[in-house]
Amino acid sequence: MKKRISNIHVFMLLLGLLVLAACGTSTNDEENATSGDAGTTDNAPAEGTNDEAAEEKPVLRIGTDAAFAPFEYMETGEMVGFDVDLLAAVMEEAGYEYELEDAGWDPLFAYLQSEDLDLGVSAITITEERLESYDFSAPYFQSTHMIVFNEGGSITSANDLEGIKIGVQTGTTGEEAAEKIVGENNENISKYDTTAVAFLALANGDIEAVVTDNVVAAEYVKNNPNAGVEAITDEENFESEYYGYMFPKGSEIVDEISAALTTVIENGTYNEIYQEWFGNEAEIDKLLEAAQE
Ligand code: ARG
C-alpha cells in the first residue's frame, strides 16, 4: 500500500517536473527572441565548449632554482623573489594555474628536456646554445655579470680573474663569462651547484671571487654588510644578456605565455613588481625593443 502511494507520488513528481521543464523551455525561447544576450548564452554550444576548454587547461609544472636572490629564494620556508611575483602576474594573465617547484639548476634543464616540467623560470639567460635545445619567451630582464670579492682585493677588471681562485655556479652564463677570461675548465675555477653556495665558499675563504649575474652580486653585497665584500662589473669583458622563460623545444604554450608576459610588461604590472623589488623604474621601452630583435 505504502509502496503504491509512493509510486503515485513519484509519477506526479515526474509529471510536475515535465510541466516545469516545458514552461522553462518556452520562457527561455521567449527570452531568446527578445534578448540577444540570453540567446547567446543559451544557444551557443561553441561558447560552452570554450569554457570547458578553459577549465581543462593543465596545471603547469614550473621549475626554478630558488637560491638566487632577489629573483628566487627561500624566506622562512616560502619561495619569494621578483621572478616569483612576476610569474604569478603572467599566469593570472594567461589564465593558468601552476605549481612552482624548487627543482635545482641542473635538474631544471633535464626536467624540461624530458618534459617533466612545462616551463623554467629562474633568471635564465636566453643564449644561442640553449635555443638549440629549448624554446624561450620574450626577454623580461636585462643582465650582465659582476665579480664579487673581498674588500681591498686588487680586482679592477675581469682580467684580474687570471691567477686567482674563482667560484661560479655550474652551467650558468657566469661560468662561461669566467671561462672566457681564464680558459675553459681552468683549475682555478670551482663550480658549485648554487650561487648561494659559491658565496659561502667566498665567505669561508675557499675562493677569492664569485662571478655571477650583476643584480644577484649587488644584492649579496648589500645584504651582507659584515661580509666585507665588494663587487665590480666590466663592460668590456662582460656582455649584456636577457632572461626569458624556458620551455621544452616545440612546447605548444610558448606563444601564449610569451604574449601574457608581454601584456604584463606593457600594462604596467611589470613595472609595479619591478619597483617593489628594485626600487626604481623599469626600462620598459628597452625591454620591448629587445623583444623585437
Ligand atoms: N642568468 C644565469 C644563467 O642563465 C644564471 C641564472 C641562475 N639562476 C638561478 N636561479 N640559479 O645562466
Tab-separated table of C-alpha atoms and ligand atoms in Angstrom:
chain	number	residue	atom	x	y	z
A	1	MET	CA	0.000	0.000	0.000
A	2	LYS	CA	2.658	2.397	1.052
A	3	LYS	CA	4.621	1.484	-1.978
A	4	ARG	CA	1.766	2.187	-4.345
A	5	ILE	CA	1.282	5.635	-2.840
A	6	SER	CA	4.916	6.433	-3.233
A	7	ASN	CA	4.800	5.287	-6.849
A	8	ILE	CA	1.952	7.648	-7.482
A	9	HIS	CA	3.944	10.409	-5.793
A	10	VAL	CA	6.902	9.711	-7.928
A	11	PHE	CA	4.728	9.724	-11.040
A	12	MET	CA	3.182	13.060	-10.086
A	13	LEU	CA	6.533	14.484	-9.258
A	14	LEU	CA	7.874	13.480	-12.656
A	15	LEU	CA	4.804	14.922	-14.337
A	16	GLY	CA	5.295	18.155	-12.429
A	17	LEU	CA	8.913	18.307	-13.465
A	18	LEU	CA	7.995	17.721	-17.087
A	19	VAL	CA	5.487	20.570	-16.982
A	20	LEU	CA	8.044	22.826	-15.329
A	21	ALA	CA	10.665	21.877	-17.869
A	22	ALA	CA	8.243	22.624	-20.690
A	23	CYS	CA	7.422	26.017	-19.161
A	24	GLY	CA	11.077	26.699	-18.663
A	25	THR	CA	11.830	25.983	-22.268
A	26	SER	CA	9.099	28.203	-23.591
A	27	THR	CA	10.135	31.013	-21.243
A	28	ASN	CA	13.680	30.719	-22.469
A	29	ASP	CA	12.514	30.769	-26.040
A	30	GLU	CA	10.657	33.977	-25.405
A	31	GLU	CA	13.692	35.481	-23.753
A	32	ASN	CA	15.852	34.359	-26.600
A	33	ALA	CA	13.553	36.068	-29.007
A	34	THR	CA	13.822	39.367	-27.192
A	35	SER	CA	17.234	39.360	-25.613
A	36	GLY	CA	20.375	38.966	-27.603
A	37	ASP	CA	22.428	38.257	-24.523
A	38	ALA	CA	20.268	35.422	-23.284
A	39	GLY	CA	20.237	33.991	-26.766
A	40	THR	CA	23.989	33.933	-26.897
A	41	THR	CA	24.299	32.154	-23.585
A	42	ASP	CA	21.586	29.593	-24.224
A	43	ASN	CA	22.154	28.846	-27.867
A	44	ALA	CA	25.895	28.867	-28.107
A	45	PRO	CA	27.271	25.401	-27.593
A	46	ALA	CA	30.535	26.674	-29.078
A	47	GLU	CA	30.995	29.036	-26.173
A	48	GLY	CA	30.172	26.271	-23.725
A	49	THR	CA	32.896	24.216	-25.364
A	50	ASN	CA	35.360	27.065	-24.932
A	51	ASP	CA	34.505	27.325	-21.260
A	52	GLU	CA	35.185	23.651	-20.886
A	53	ALA	CA	38.479	24.058	-22.706
A	54	ALA	CA	39.401	26.850	-20.312
A	55	GLU	CA	38.632	24.611	-17.362
A	56	GLU	CA	40.693	21.860	-18.915
A	57	LYS	CA	43.855	23.972	-19.052
A	58	PRO	CA	46.518	21.846	-17.427
A	59	VAL	CA	48.085	22.919	-14.148
A	60	LEU	CA	51.534	23.990	-15.338
A	61	ARG	CA	54.565	22.407	-13.710
A	62	ILE	CA	57.125	25.156	-13.355
A	63	GLY	CA	60.651	24.699	-12.084
A	64	THR	CA	63.198	27.040	-10.581
A	65	ASP	CA	66.426	27.093	-8.575
A	66	ALA	CA	65.478	29.089	-5.500
A	67	ALA	CA	68.955	30.129	-4.359
A	68	PHE	CA	69.305	33.240	-6.488
A	69	ALA	CA	68.141	36.291	-4.553
A	70	PRO	CA	66.484	38.619	-5.405
A	71	PHE	CA	64.998	36.616	-8.293
A	72	GLU	CA	64.044	33.408	-6.483
A	73	TYR	CA	64.978	32.349	-2.988
A	74	MET	CA	63.579	30.808	0.162
A	75	GLU	CA	62.469	33.025	3.015
A	76	THR	CA	61.001	31.380	6.111
A	77	GLY	CA	60.074	28.329	4.093
A	78	GLU	CA	58.442	30.276	1.299
A	79	MET	CA	59.658	30.853	-2.220
A	80	VAL	CA	59.869	34.582	-2.920
A	81	GLY	CA	61.506	36.935	-5.394
A	82	PHE	CA	60.998	39.131	-8.431
A	83	ASP	CA	60.583	36.099	-10.698
A	84	VAL	CA	58.060	34.563	-8.309
A	85	ASP	CA	55.861	37.679	-8.272
A	86	LEU	CA	56.166	38.336	-11.989
A	87	LEU	CA	55.287	34.712	-12.733
A	88	ALA	CA	52.117	34.995	-10.634
A	89	ALA	CA	51.043	38.022	-12.692
A	90	VAL	CA	51.854	36.312	-16.001
A	91	MET	CA	49.996	33.135	-15.060
A	92	GLU	CA	46.972	35.136	-13.985
A	93	GLU	CA	47.058	36.984	-17.302
A	94	ALA	CA	47.361	33.723	-19.238
A	95	GLY	CA	44.658	32.027	-17.148
A	96	TYR	CA	46.780	29.131	-15.938
A	97	GLU	CA	47.121	27.516	-12.556
A	98	TYR	CA	50.606	26.315	-11.759
A	99	GLU	CA	52.904	24.690	-9.270
A	100	LEU	CA	56.313	26.258	-8.739
A	101	GLU	CA	58.890	23.713	-7.723
A	102	ASP	CA	62.416	24.246	-6.400
A	103	ALA	CA	63.952	21.739	-8.783
A	104	GLY	CA	67.555	22.945	-8.661
A	105	TRP	CA	69.526	24.401	-11.563
A	106	ASP	CA	70.933	21.353	-13.368
A	107	PRO	CA	67.812	19.202	-12.829
A	108	LEU	CA	65.717	22.061	-14.184
A	109	PHE	CA	67.307	21.666	-17.607
A	110	ALA	CA	66.957	17.873	-17.512
A	111	TYR	CA	63.291	18.031	-16.445
A	112	LEU	CA	62.495	20.468	-19.241
A	113	GLN	CA	64.223	18.263	-21.763
A	114	SER	CA	62.269	15.201	-20.598
A	115	GLU	CA	59.110	17.356	-20.395
A	116	ASP	CA	58.608	16.550	-16.735
A	117	LEU	CA	58.332	20.307	-16.339
A	118	ASP	CA	56.391	22.628	-18.661
A	119	LEU	CA	58.437	25.702	-18.023
A	120	GLY	CA	61.523	27.031	-16.253
A	121	VAL	CA	61.508	30.438	-14.556
A	122	SER	CA	64.826	31.044	-12.876
A	123	ALA	CA	66.564	34.173	-14.172
A	124	ILE	CA	67.525	32.006	-17.144
A	125	THR	CA	69.567	33.809	-19.773
A	126	ILE	CA	68.460	33.374	-23.368
A	127	THR	CA	71.566	32.061	-25.165
A	128	GLU	CA	72.187	30.785	-28.684
A	129	GLU	CA	73.285	27.467	-27.269
A	130	ARG	CA	70.191	26.988	-25.109
A	131	LEU	CA	67.971	27.978	-28.035
A	132	GLU	CA	69.203	24.867	-29.827
A	133	SER	CA	67.601	22.623	-27.215
A	134	TYR	CA	64.852	24.781	-25.674
A	135	ASP	CA	62.333	27.434	-26.592
A	136	PHE	CA	62.228	30.815	-24.886
A	137	SER	CA	59.637	33.503	-24.234
A	138	ALA	CA	60.215	37.161	-24.991
A	139	PRO	CA	63.018	38.657	-22.856
A	140	TYR	CA	61.928	40.091	-19.499
A	141	PHE	CA	65.092	41.287	-17.755
A	142	GLN	CA	68.460	42.630	-18.824
A	143	SER	CA	71.539	41.382	-17.035
A	144	THR	CA	75.312	41.290	-17.180
A	145	HIS	CA	77.974	39.893	-14.851
A	146	MET	CA	79.783	41.156	-11.795
A	147	ILE	CA	82.707	39.926	-9.761
A	148	VAL	CA	82.212	39.740	-6.004
A	149	PHE	CA	85.454	39.680	-3.982
A	150	ASN	CA	86.828	40.501	-0.560
A	151	GLU	CA	87.094	44.222	0.061
A	152	GLY	CA	90.532	45.583	-0.555
A	153	GLY	CA	91.297	42.867	-3.114
A	154	SER	CA	93.105	44.215	-6.136
A	155	ILE	CA	90.463	43.385	-8.723
A	156	THR	CA	89.663	46.270	-11.050
A	157	SER	CA	88.663	44.389	-14.202
A	158	ALA	CA	87.702	40.896	-15.314
A	159	ASN	CA	91.299	40.391	-16.464
A	160	ASP	CA	92.311	40.306	-12.799
A	161	LEU	CA	90.485	36.974	-12.501
A	162	GLU	CA	93.579	35.468	-14.098
A	163	GLY	CA	95.521	33.508	-11.486
A	164	ILE	CA	93.053	33.762	-8.605
A	165	LYS	CA	90.556	31.223	-7.234
A	166	ILE	CA	87.157	31.829	-8.786
A	167	GLY	CA	83.779	30.372	-7.867
A	168	VAL	CA	80.802	30.080	-10.225
A	169	GLN	CA	77.502	28.236	-10.349
A	170	THR	CA	77.800	25.213	-12.654
A	171	GLY	CA	76.169	25.565	-16.028
A	172	THR	CA	75.468	29.284	-15.775
A	173	THR	CA	76.489	32.127	-18.022
A	174	GLY	CA	78.638	33.286	-15.070
A	175	GLU	CA	80.681	30.133	-15.568
A	176	GLU	CA	81.011	30.963	-19.266
A	177	ALA	CA	81.974	34.553	-18.530
A	178	ALA	CA	84.744	33.440	-16.148
A	179	GLU	CA	85.973	30.747	-18.523
A	180	LYS	CA	86.134	33.247	-21.344
A	181	ILE	CA	88.772	35.085	-19.322
A	182	VAL	CA	90.803	32.286	-17.757
A	183	GLY	CA	90.053	29.402	-20.129
A	184	GLU	CA	87.619	26.521	-20.060
A	185	ASN	CA	87.960	24.138	-17.123
A	186	ASN	CA	90.814	26.168	-15.697
A	187	GLU	CA	91.797	24.541	-12.414
A	188	ASN	CA	91.355	27.829	-10.581
A	189	ILE	CA	87.612	27.687	-11.207
A	190	SER	CA	85.464	25.954	-8.609
A	191	LYS	CA	81.955	25.072	-9.748
A	192	TYR	CA	79.066	24.990	-7.286
A	193	ASP	CA	75.503	23.689	-7.516
A	194	THR	CA	74.066	27.005	-6.411
A	195	THR	CA	75.229	30.602	-6.410
A	196	ALA	CA	74.410	30.789	-2.695
A	197	VAL	CA	76.984	28.059	-2.019
A	198	ALA	CA	79.546	29.909	-4.131
A	199	PHE	CA	79.033	32.955	-1.889
A	200	LEU	CA	79.519	30.735	1.170
A	201	ALA	CA	82.791	29.467	-0.277
A	202	LEU	CA	83.911	33.074	-0.717
A	203	ALA	CA	82.994	33.843	2.905
A	204	ASN	CA	84.932	30.734	4.007
A	205	GLY	CA	87.997	31.799	2.082
A	206	ASP	CA	87.909	28.750	-0.238
A	207	ILE	CA	87.825	31.073	-3.227
A	208	GLU	CA	88.713	34.717	-3.861
A	209	ALA	CA	85.961	35.814	-6.237
A	210	VAL	CA	82.482	34.862	-7.442
A	211	VAL	CA	81.337	35.655	-10.966
A	212	THR	CA	77.558	35.891	-11.187
A	213	ASP	CA	74.664	37.964	-12.512
A	214	ASN	CA	75.046	41.656	-11.620
A	215	VAL	CA	71.792	42.086	-9.702
A	216	VAL	CA	72.464	38.974	-7.625
A	217	ALA	CA	76.012	40.122	-6.903
A	218	ALA	CA	74.838	43.591	-5.849
A	219	GLU	CA	72.109	42.081	-3.670
A	220	TYR	CA	74.629	39.877	-1.885
A	221	VAL	CA	76.939	42.815	-1.177
A	222	LYS	CA	74.024	44.906	0.053
A	223	ASN	CA	72.574	42.173	2.291
A	224	ASN	CA	75.897	41.192	3.838
A	225	PRO	CA	77.483	44.408	5.063
A	226	ASN	CA	79.577	42.440	7.543
A	227	ALA	CA	80.969	40.037	4.969
A	228	GLY	CA	83.465	42.658	3.836
A	229	VAL	CA	82.898	42.125	0.131
A	230	GLU	CA	82.547	44.407	-2.856
A	231	ALA	CA	81.519	43.937	-6.464
A	232	ILE	CA	82.628	45.352	-9.793
A	233	THR	CA	81.454	44.875	-13.340
A	234	ASP	CA	83.447	45.090	-16.545
A	235	GLU	CA	81.578	46.346	-19.565
A	236	GLU	CA	84.367	45.388	-21.914
A	237	ASN	CA	84.593	41.765	-20.892
A	238	PHE	CA	81.070	41.008	-19.691
A	239	GLU	CA	78.265	41.028	-22.217
A	240	SER	CA	74.689	42.171	-21.846
A	241	GLU	CA	72.171	39.337	-21.752
A	242	TYR	CA	68.437	38.833	-21.259
A	243	TYR	CA	66.387	36.497	-19.108
A	244	GLY	CA	63.461	34.584	-20.578
A	245	TYR	CA	61.087	31.776	-19.620
A	246	MET	CA	62.452	28.471	-20.887
A	247	PHE	CA	60.279	25.709	-22.389
A	248	PRO	CA	60.835	22.242	-23.791
A	249	LYS	CA	61.630	22.554	-27.505
A	250	GLY	CA	58.404	22.623	-29.511
A	251	SER	CA	56.198	23.360	-26.498
A	252	GLU	CA	52.717	24.474	-27.526
A	253	ILE	CA	52.336	27.071	-24.774
A	254	VAL	CA	55.334	29.268	-25.669
A	255	ASP	CA	53.374	31.862	-27.669
A	256	GLU	CA	50.518	32.009	-25.193
A	257	ILE	CA	52.748	32.505	-22.154
A	258	SER	CA	55.056	34.872	-24.000
A	259	ALA	CA	52.070	37.002	-25.067
A	260	ALA	CA	50.826	37.134	-21.468
A	261	LEU	CA	54.318	38.190	-20.335
A	262	THR	CA	54.365	40.955	-22.951
A	263	THR	CA	50.908	42.138	-21.840
A	264	VAL	CA	52.089	42.294	-18.221
A	265	ILE	CA	55.154	44.279	-19.344
A	266	GLU	CA	53.017	46.675	-21.418
A	267	ASN	CA	50.131	47.199	-18.989
A	268	GLY	CA	52.228	48.489	-16.081
A	269	THR	CA	52.056	45.393	-13.869
A	270	TYR	CA	55.692	44.523	-14.604
A	271	ASN	CA	56.808	47.996	-13.547
A	272	GLU	CA	54.879	47.746	-10.249
A	273	ILE	CA	56.576	44.461	-9.399
A	274	TYR	CA	59.924	45.814	-10.586
A	275	GLN	CA	59.611	48.840	-8.308
A	276	GLU	CA	58.684	46.670	-5.348
A	277	TRP	CA	61.856	44.662	-5.764
A	278	PHE	CA	64.349	47.133	-7.158
A	279	GLY	CA	63.020	50.494	-6.024
A	280	ASN	CA	63.353	52.214	-9.397
A	281	GLU	CA	61.532	52.333	-12.709
A	282	ALA	CA	61.969	49.518	-15.181
A	283	GLU	CA	63.230	50.401	-18.660
A	284	ILE	CA	60.162	49.084	-20.404
A	285	ASP	CA	60.953	50.542	-23.845
A	286	LYS	CA	64.373	48.944	-23.893
A	287	LEU	CA	62.849	45.619	-22.934
A	288	LEU	CA	60.172	45.763	-25.627
A	289	GLU	CA	62.788	46.800	-28.145
A	290	ALA	CA	64.917	43.791	-27.213
A	291	ALA	CA	61.861	41.601	-27.818
A	292	GLN	CA	61.812	42.798	-31.449
A	293	GLU	CA	65.383	41.684	-32.075
B	1	ARG	N1	71.402	34.014	-15.733
B	1	ARG	C1	72.329	32.956	-15.484
B	1	ARG	C2	72.129	31.855	-16.481
B	1	ARG	O1	71.093	31.744	-17.058
B	1	ARG	C3	72.255	32.409	-14.094
B	1	ARG	C4	70.902	32.008	-13.647
B	1	ARG	C5	70.902	31.228	-12.378
B	1	ARG	N2	69.592	31.154	-11.875
B	1	ARG	C6	69.280	30.580	-10.701
B	1	ARG	N3	68.066	30.667	-10.281
B	1	ARG	N4	70.183	29.934	-10.049
B	1	ARG	O2	72.971	31.040	-16.688
